[in-house]
XYZ file of N, CA, C and O in Angstrom:
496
model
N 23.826 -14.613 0.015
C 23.464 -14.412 -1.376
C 21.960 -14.605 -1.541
O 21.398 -15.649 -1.209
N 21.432 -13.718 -1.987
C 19.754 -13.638 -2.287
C 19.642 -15.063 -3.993
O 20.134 -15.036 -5.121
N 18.883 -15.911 -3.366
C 18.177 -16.770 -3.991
C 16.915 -16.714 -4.400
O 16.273 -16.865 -3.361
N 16.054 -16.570 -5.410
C 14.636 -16.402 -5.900
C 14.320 -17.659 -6.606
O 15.145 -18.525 -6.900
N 13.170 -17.683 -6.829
C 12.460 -18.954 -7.324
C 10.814 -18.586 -7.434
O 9.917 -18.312 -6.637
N 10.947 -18.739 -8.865
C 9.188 -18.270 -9.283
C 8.420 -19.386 -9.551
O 8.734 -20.487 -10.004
N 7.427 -18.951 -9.220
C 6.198 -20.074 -9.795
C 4.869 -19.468 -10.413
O 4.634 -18.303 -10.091
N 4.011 -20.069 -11.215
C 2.733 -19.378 -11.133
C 2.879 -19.490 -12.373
O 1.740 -19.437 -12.837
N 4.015 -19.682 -13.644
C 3.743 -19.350 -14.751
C 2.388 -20.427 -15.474
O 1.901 -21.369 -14.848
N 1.979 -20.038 -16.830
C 0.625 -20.894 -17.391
C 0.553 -20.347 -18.673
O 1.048 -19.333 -19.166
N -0.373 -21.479 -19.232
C -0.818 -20.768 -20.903
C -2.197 -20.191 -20.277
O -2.766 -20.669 -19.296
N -2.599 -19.146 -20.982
C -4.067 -18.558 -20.556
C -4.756 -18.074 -22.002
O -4.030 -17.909 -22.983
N -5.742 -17.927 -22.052
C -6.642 -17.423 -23.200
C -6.257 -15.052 -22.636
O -6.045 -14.412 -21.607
N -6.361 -14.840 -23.722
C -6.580 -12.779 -23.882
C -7.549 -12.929 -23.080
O -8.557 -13.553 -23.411
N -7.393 -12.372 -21.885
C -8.715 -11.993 -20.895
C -8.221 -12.187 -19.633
O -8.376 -11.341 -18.752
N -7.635 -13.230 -19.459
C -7.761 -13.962 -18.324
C -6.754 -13.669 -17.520
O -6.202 -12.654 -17.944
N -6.107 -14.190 -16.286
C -5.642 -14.044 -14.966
C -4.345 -14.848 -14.828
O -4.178 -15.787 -15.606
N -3.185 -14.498 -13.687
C -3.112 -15.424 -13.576
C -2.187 -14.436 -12.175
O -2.513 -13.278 -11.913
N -0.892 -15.274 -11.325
C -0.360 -14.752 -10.287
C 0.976 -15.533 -9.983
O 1.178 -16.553 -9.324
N 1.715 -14.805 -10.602
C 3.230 -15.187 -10.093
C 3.541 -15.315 -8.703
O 2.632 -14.936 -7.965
N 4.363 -15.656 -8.255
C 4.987 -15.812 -6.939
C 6.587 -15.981 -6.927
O 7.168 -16.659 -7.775
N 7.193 -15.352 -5.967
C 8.904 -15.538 -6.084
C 9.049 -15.270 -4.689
O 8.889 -14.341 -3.897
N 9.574 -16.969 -4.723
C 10.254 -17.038 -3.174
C 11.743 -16.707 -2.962
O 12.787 -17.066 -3.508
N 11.413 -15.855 -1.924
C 13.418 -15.009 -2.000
C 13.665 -15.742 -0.645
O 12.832 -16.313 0.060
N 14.928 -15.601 -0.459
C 15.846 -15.991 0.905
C 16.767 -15.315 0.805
O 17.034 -14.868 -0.310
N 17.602 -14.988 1.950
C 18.801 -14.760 1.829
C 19.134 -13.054 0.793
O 19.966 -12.650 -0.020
N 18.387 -12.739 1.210
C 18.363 -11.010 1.207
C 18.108 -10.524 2.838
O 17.536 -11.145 3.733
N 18.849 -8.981 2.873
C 19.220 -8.478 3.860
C 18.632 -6.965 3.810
O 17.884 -6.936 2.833
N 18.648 -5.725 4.432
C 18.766 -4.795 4.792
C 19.575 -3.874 3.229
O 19.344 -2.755 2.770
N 20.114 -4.478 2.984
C 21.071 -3.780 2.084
C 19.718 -4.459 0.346
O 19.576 -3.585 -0.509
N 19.300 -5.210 0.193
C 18.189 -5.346 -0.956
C 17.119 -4.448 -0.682
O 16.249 -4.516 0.186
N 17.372 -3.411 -1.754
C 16.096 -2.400 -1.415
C 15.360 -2.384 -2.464
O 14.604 -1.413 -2.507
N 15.274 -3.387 -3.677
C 14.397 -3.210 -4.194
C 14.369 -4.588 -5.191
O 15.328 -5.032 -5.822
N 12.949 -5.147 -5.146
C 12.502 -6.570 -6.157
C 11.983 -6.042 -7.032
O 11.639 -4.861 -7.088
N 11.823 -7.162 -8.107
C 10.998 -6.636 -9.666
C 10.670 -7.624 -10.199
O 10.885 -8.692 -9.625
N 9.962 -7.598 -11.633
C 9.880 -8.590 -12.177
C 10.225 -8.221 -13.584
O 9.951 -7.073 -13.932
N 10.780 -9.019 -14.431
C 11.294 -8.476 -15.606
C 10.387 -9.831 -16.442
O 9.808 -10.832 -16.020
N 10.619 -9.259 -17.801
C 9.922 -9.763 -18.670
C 10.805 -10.213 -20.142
O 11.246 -9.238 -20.751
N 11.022 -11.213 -20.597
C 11.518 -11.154 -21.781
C 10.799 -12.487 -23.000
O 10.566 -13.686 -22.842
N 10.612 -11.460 -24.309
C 9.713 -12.380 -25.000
C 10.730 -12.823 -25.781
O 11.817 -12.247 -25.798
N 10.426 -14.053 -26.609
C 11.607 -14.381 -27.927
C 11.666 -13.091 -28.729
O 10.714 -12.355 -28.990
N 13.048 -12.923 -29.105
C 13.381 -11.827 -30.296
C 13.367 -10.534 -29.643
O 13.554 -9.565 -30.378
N 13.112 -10.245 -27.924
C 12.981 -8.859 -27.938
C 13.669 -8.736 -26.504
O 13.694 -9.679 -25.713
N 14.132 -7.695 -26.287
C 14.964 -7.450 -25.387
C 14.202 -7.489 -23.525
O 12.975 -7.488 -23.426
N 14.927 -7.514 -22.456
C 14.763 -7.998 -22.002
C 13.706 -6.715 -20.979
O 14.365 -5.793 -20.498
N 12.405 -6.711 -20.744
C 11.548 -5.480 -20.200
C 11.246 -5.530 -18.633
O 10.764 -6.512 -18.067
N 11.713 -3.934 -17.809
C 11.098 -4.295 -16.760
C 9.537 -4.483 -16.586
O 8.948 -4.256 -17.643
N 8.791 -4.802 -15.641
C 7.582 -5.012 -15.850
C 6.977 -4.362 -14.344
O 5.882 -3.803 -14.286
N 7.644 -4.490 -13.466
C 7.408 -3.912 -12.561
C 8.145 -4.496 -11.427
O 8.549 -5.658 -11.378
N 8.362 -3.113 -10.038
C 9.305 -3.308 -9.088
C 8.703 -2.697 -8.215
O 7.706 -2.028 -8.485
N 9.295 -2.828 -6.735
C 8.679 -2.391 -5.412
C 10.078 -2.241 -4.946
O 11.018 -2.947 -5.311
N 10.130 -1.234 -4.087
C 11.333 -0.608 -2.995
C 11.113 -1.085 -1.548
O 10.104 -1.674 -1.160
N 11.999 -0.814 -0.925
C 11.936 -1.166 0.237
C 10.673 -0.697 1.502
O 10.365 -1.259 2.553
N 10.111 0.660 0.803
C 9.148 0.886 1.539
C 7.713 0.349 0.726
O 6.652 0.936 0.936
N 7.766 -0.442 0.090
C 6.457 -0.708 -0.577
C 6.173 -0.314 -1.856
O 5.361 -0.946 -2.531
N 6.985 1.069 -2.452
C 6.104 1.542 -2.970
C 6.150 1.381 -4.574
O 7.287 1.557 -5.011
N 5.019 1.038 -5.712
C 5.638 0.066 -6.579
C 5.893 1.120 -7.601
O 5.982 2.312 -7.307
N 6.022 0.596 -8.948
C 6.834 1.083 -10.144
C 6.499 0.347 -11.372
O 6.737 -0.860 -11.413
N 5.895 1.035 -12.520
C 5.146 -0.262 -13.481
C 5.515 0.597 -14.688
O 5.577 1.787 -14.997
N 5.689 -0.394 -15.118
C 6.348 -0.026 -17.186
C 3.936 0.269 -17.648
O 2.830 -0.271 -17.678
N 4.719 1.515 -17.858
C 3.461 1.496 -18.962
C 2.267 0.547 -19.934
O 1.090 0.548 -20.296
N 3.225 -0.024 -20.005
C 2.386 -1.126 -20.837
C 1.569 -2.299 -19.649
O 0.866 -3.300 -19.784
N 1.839 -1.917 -19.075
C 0.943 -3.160 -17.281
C 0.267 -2.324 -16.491
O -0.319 -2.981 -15.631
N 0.024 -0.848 -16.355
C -0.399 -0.089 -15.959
C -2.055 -0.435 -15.537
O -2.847 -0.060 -16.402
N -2.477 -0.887 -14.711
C -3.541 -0.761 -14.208
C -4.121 -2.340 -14.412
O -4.950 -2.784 -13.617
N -3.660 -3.079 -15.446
C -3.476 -4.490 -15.752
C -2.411 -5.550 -14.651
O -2.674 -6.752 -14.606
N -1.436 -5.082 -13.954
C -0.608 -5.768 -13.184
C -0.433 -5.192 -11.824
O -0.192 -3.985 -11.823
N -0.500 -5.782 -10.659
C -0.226 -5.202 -9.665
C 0.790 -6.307 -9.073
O 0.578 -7.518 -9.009
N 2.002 -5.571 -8.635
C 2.875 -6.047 -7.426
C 2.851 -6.154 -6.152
O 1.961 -5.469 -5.648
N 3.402 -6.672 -5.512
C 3.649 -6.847 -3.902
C 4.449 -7.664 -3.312
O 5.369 -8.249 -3.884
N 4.088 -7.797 -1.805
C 5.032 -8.733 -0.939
C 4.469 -8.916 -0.065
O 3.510 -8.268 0.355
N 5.070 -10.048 0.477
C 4.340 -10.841 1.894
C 5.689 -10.749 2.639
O 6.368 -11.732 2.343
N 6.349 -9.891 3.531
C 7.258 -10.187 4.406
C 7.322 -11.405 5.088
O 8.352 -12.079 5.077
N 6.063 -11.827 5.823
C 6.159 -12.955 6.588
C 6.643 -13.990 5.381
O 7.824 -14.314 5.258
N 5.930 -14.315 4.788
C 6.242 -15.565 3.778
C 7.187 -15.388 3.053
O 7.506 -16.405 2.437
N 8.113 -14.037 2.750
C 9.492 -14.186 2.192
C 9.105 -14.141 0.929
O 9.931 -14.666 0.183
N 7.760 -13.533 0.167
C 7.207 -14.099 -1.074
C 6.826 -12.696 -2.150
O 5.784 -12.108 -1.862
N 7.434 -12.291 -3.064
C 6.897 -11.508 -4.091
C 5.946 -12.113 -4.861
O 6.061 -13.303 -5.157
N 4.553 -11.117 -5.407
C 3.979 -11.500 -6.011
C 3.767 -10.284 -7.139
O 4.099 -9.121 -6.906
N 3.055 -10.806 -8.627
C 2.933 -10.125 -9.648
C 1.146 -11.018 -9.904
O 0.912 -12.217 -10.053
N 0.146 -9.787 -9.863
C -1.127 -10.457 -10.246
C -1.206 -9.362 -11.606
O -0.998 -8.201 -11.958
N -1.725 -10.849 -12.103
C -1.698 -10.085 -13.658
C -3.244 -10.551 -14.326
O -3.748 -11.666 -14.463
N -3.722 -9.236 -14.655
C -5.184 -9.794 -14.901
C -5.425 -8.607 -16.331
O -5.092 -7.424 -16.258
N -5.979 -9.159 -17.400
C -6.838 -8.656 -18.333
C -5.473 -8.749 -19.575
O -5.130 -8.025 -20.511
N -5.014 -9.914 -19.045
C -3.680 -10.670 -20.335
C -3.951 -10.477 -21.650
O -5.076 -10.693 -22.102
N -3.039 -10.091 -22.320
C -2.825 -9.572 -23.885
C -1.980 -11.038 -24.046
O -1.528 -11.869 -23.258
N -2.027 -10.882 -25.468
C -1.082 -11.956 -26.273
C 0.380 -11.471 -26.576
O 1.221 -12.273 -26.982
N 0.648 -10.247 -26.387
C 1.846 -9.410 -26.164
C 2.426 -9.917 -24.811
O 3.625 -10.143 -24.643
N 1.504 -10.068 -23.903
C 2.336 -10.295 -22.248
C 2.935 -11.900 -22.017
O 3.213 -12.416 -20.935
N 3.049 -12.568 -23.499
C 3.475 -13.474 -23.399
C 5.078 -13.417 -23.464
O 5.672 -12.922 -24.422
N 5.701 -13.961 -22.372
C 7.067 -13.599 -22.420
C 7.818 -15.196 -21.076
O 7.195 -16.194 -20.713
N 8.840 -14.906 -20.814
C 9.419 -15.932 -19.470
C 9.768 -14.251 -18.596
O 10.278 -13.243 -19.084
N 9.340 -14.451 -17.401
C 9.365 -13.528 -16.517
C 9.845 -14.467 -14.976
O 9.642 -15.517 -14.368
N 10.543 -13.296 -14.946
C 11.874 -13.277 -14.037
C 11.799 -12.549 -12.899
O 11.370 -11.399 -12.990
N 12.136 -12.992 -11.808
C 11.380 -12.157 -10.333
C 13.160 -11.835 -10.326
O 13.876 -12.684 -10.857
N 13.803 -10.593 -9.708
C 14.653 -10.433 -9.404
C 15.366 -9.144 -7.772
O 14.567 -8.595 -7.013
N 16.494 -9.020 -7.678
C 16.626 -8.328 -6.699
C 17.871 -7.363 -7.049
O 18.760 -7.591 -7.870
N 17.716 -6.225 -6.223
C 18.974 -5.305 -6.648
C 19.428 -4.867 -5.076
O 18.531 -4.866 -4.233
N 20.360 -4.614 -4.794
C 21.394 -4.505 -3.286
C 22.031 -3.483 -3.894
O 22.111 -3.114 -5.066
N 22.683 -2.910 -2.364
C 23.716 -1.306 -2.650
C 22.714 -0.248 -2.350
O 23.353 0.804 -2.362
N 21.723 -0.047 -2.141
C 20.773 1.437 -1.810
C 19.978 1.896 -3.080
O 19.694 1.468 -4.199
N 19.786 2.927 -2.349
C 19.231 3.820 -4.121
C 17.764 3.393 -4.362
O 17.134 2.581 -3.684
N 17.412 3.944 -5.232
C 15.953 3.811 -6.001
C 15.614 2.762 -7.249
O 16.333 2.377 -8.170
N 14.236 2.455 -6.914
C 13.957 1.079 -7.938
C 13.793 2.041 -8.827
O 13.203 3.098 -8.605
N 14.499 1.594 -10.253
C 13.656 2.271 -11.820
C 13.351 1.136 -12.458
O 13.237 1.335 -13.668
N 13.187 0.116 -12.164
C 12.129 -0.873 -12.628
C 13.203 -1.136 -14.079
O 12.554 -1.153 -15.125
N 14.194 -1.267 -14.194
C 15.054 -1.418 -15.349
C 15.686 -2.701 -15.030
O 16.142 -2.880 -13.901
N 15.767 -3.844 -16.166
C 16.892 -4.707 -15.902
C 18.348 -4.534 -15.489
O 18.896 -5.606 -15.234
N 18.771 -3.931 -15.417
C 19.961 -3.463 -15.426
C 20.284 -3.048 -13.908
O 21.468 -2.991 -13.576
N 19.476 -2.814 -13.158
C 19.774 -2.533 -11.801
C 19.873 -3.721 -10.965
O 20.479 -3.731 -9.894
N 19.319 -4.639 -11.428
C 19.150 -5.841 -10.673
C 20.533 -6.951 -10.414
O 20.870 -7.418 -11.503
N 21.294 -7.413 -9.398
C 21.851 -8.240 -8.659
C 21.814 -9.818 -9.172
O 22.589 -10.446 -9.893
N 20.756 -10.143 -8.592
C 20.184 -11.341 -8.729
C 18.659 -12.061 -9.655
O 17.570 -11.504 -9.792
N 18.816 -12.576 -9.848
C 17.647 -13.252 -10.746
C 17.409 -14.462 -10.361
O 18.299 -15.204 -9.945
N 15.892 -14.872 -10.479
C 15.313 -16.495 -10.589
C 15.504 -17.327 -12.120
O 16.261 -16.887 -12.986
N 14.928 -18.225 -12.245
C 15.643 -18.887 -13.454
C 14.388 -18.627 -14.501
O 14.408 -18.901 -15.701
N 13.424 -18.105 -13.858
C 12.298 -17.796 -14.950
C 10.992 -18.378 -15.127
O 11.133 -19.594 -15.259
N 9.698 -18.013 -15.190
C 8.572 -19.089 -15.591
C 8.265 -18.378 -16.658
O 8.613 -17.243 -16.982
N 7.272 -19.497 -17.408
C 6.652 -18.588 -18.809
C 5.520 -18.766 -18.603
O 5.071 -19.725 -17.975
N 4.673 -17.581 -19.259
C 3.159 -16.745 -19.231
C 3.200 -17.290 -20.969
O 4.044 -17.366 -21.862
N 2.119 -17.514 -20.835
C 1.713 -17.651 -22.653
C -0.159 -17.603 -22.738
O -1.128 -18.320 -22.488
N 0.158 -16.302 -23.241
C -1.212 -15.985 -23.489
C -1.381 -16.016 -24.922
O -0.520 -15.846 -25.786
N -3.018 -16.338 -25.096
C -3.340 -16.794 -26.351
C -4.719 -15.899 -26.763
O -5.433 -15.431 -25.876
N -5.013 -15.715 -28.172
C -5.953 -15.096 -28.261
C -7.119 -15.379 -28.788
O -8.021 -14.542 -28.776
């Protein structure tokens, strides 16, 4: 069973930086694709961005050129760097995994497994 665990969340000022991390285990051959989802109070739950098994990533519009994804195979470690923070990107964000094949669409709904969440709180 794939286990995740995020870290990195923070309060930050509109401008500024910051870099998630989600340590997975216990994914296999059959997890072809991580993400990170996003959910603020009162609003439903947003992908934010995902990577497939060959690397290649997938970003909700609204993070477009503001968020970049990745992975460290060796270290077992997803990351989300998030730089030029809005007061909108304040949300608890969720590193997650989806198994069975197929293609990332960066949607909650495809996803398996989930971490328990950190929160981003940006301020303006």
């Amino acid at each position: 069973q794939v286990q995740l665990v995020e870290s990195g969340g923070n309060s930050v000022q509109a401008g500024g930086s910051l870099r998630l991390s989600c340590a997975a285990s216990g994914y296999s051959d059959r997890t072809h694709c991580f993400g990170w989802i996003r959910q603020a109070p009162g609003k439903e739950r947003e992908g934010v961005a995902a990577i497939d098994r060959h690397g290649r990533p997938i970003y909700a519009d609204s993070v477009k050129g503001r968020f970049t994804i990745s992975s460290d195979n060796r270290k077992n470690t997803l990351y989300l760097q998030m730089s030029s923070l809005k007061p909108e990107d304040t949300a608890t964000y969720y590193c997650a995994a989806a198994e069975g094949g197929g293609a990332c669409y960066n949607h909650p709904s495809e996803y398996d497994y989930w971490g328990q969440g950190t929160q981003v709180t940006v301020s303006s």
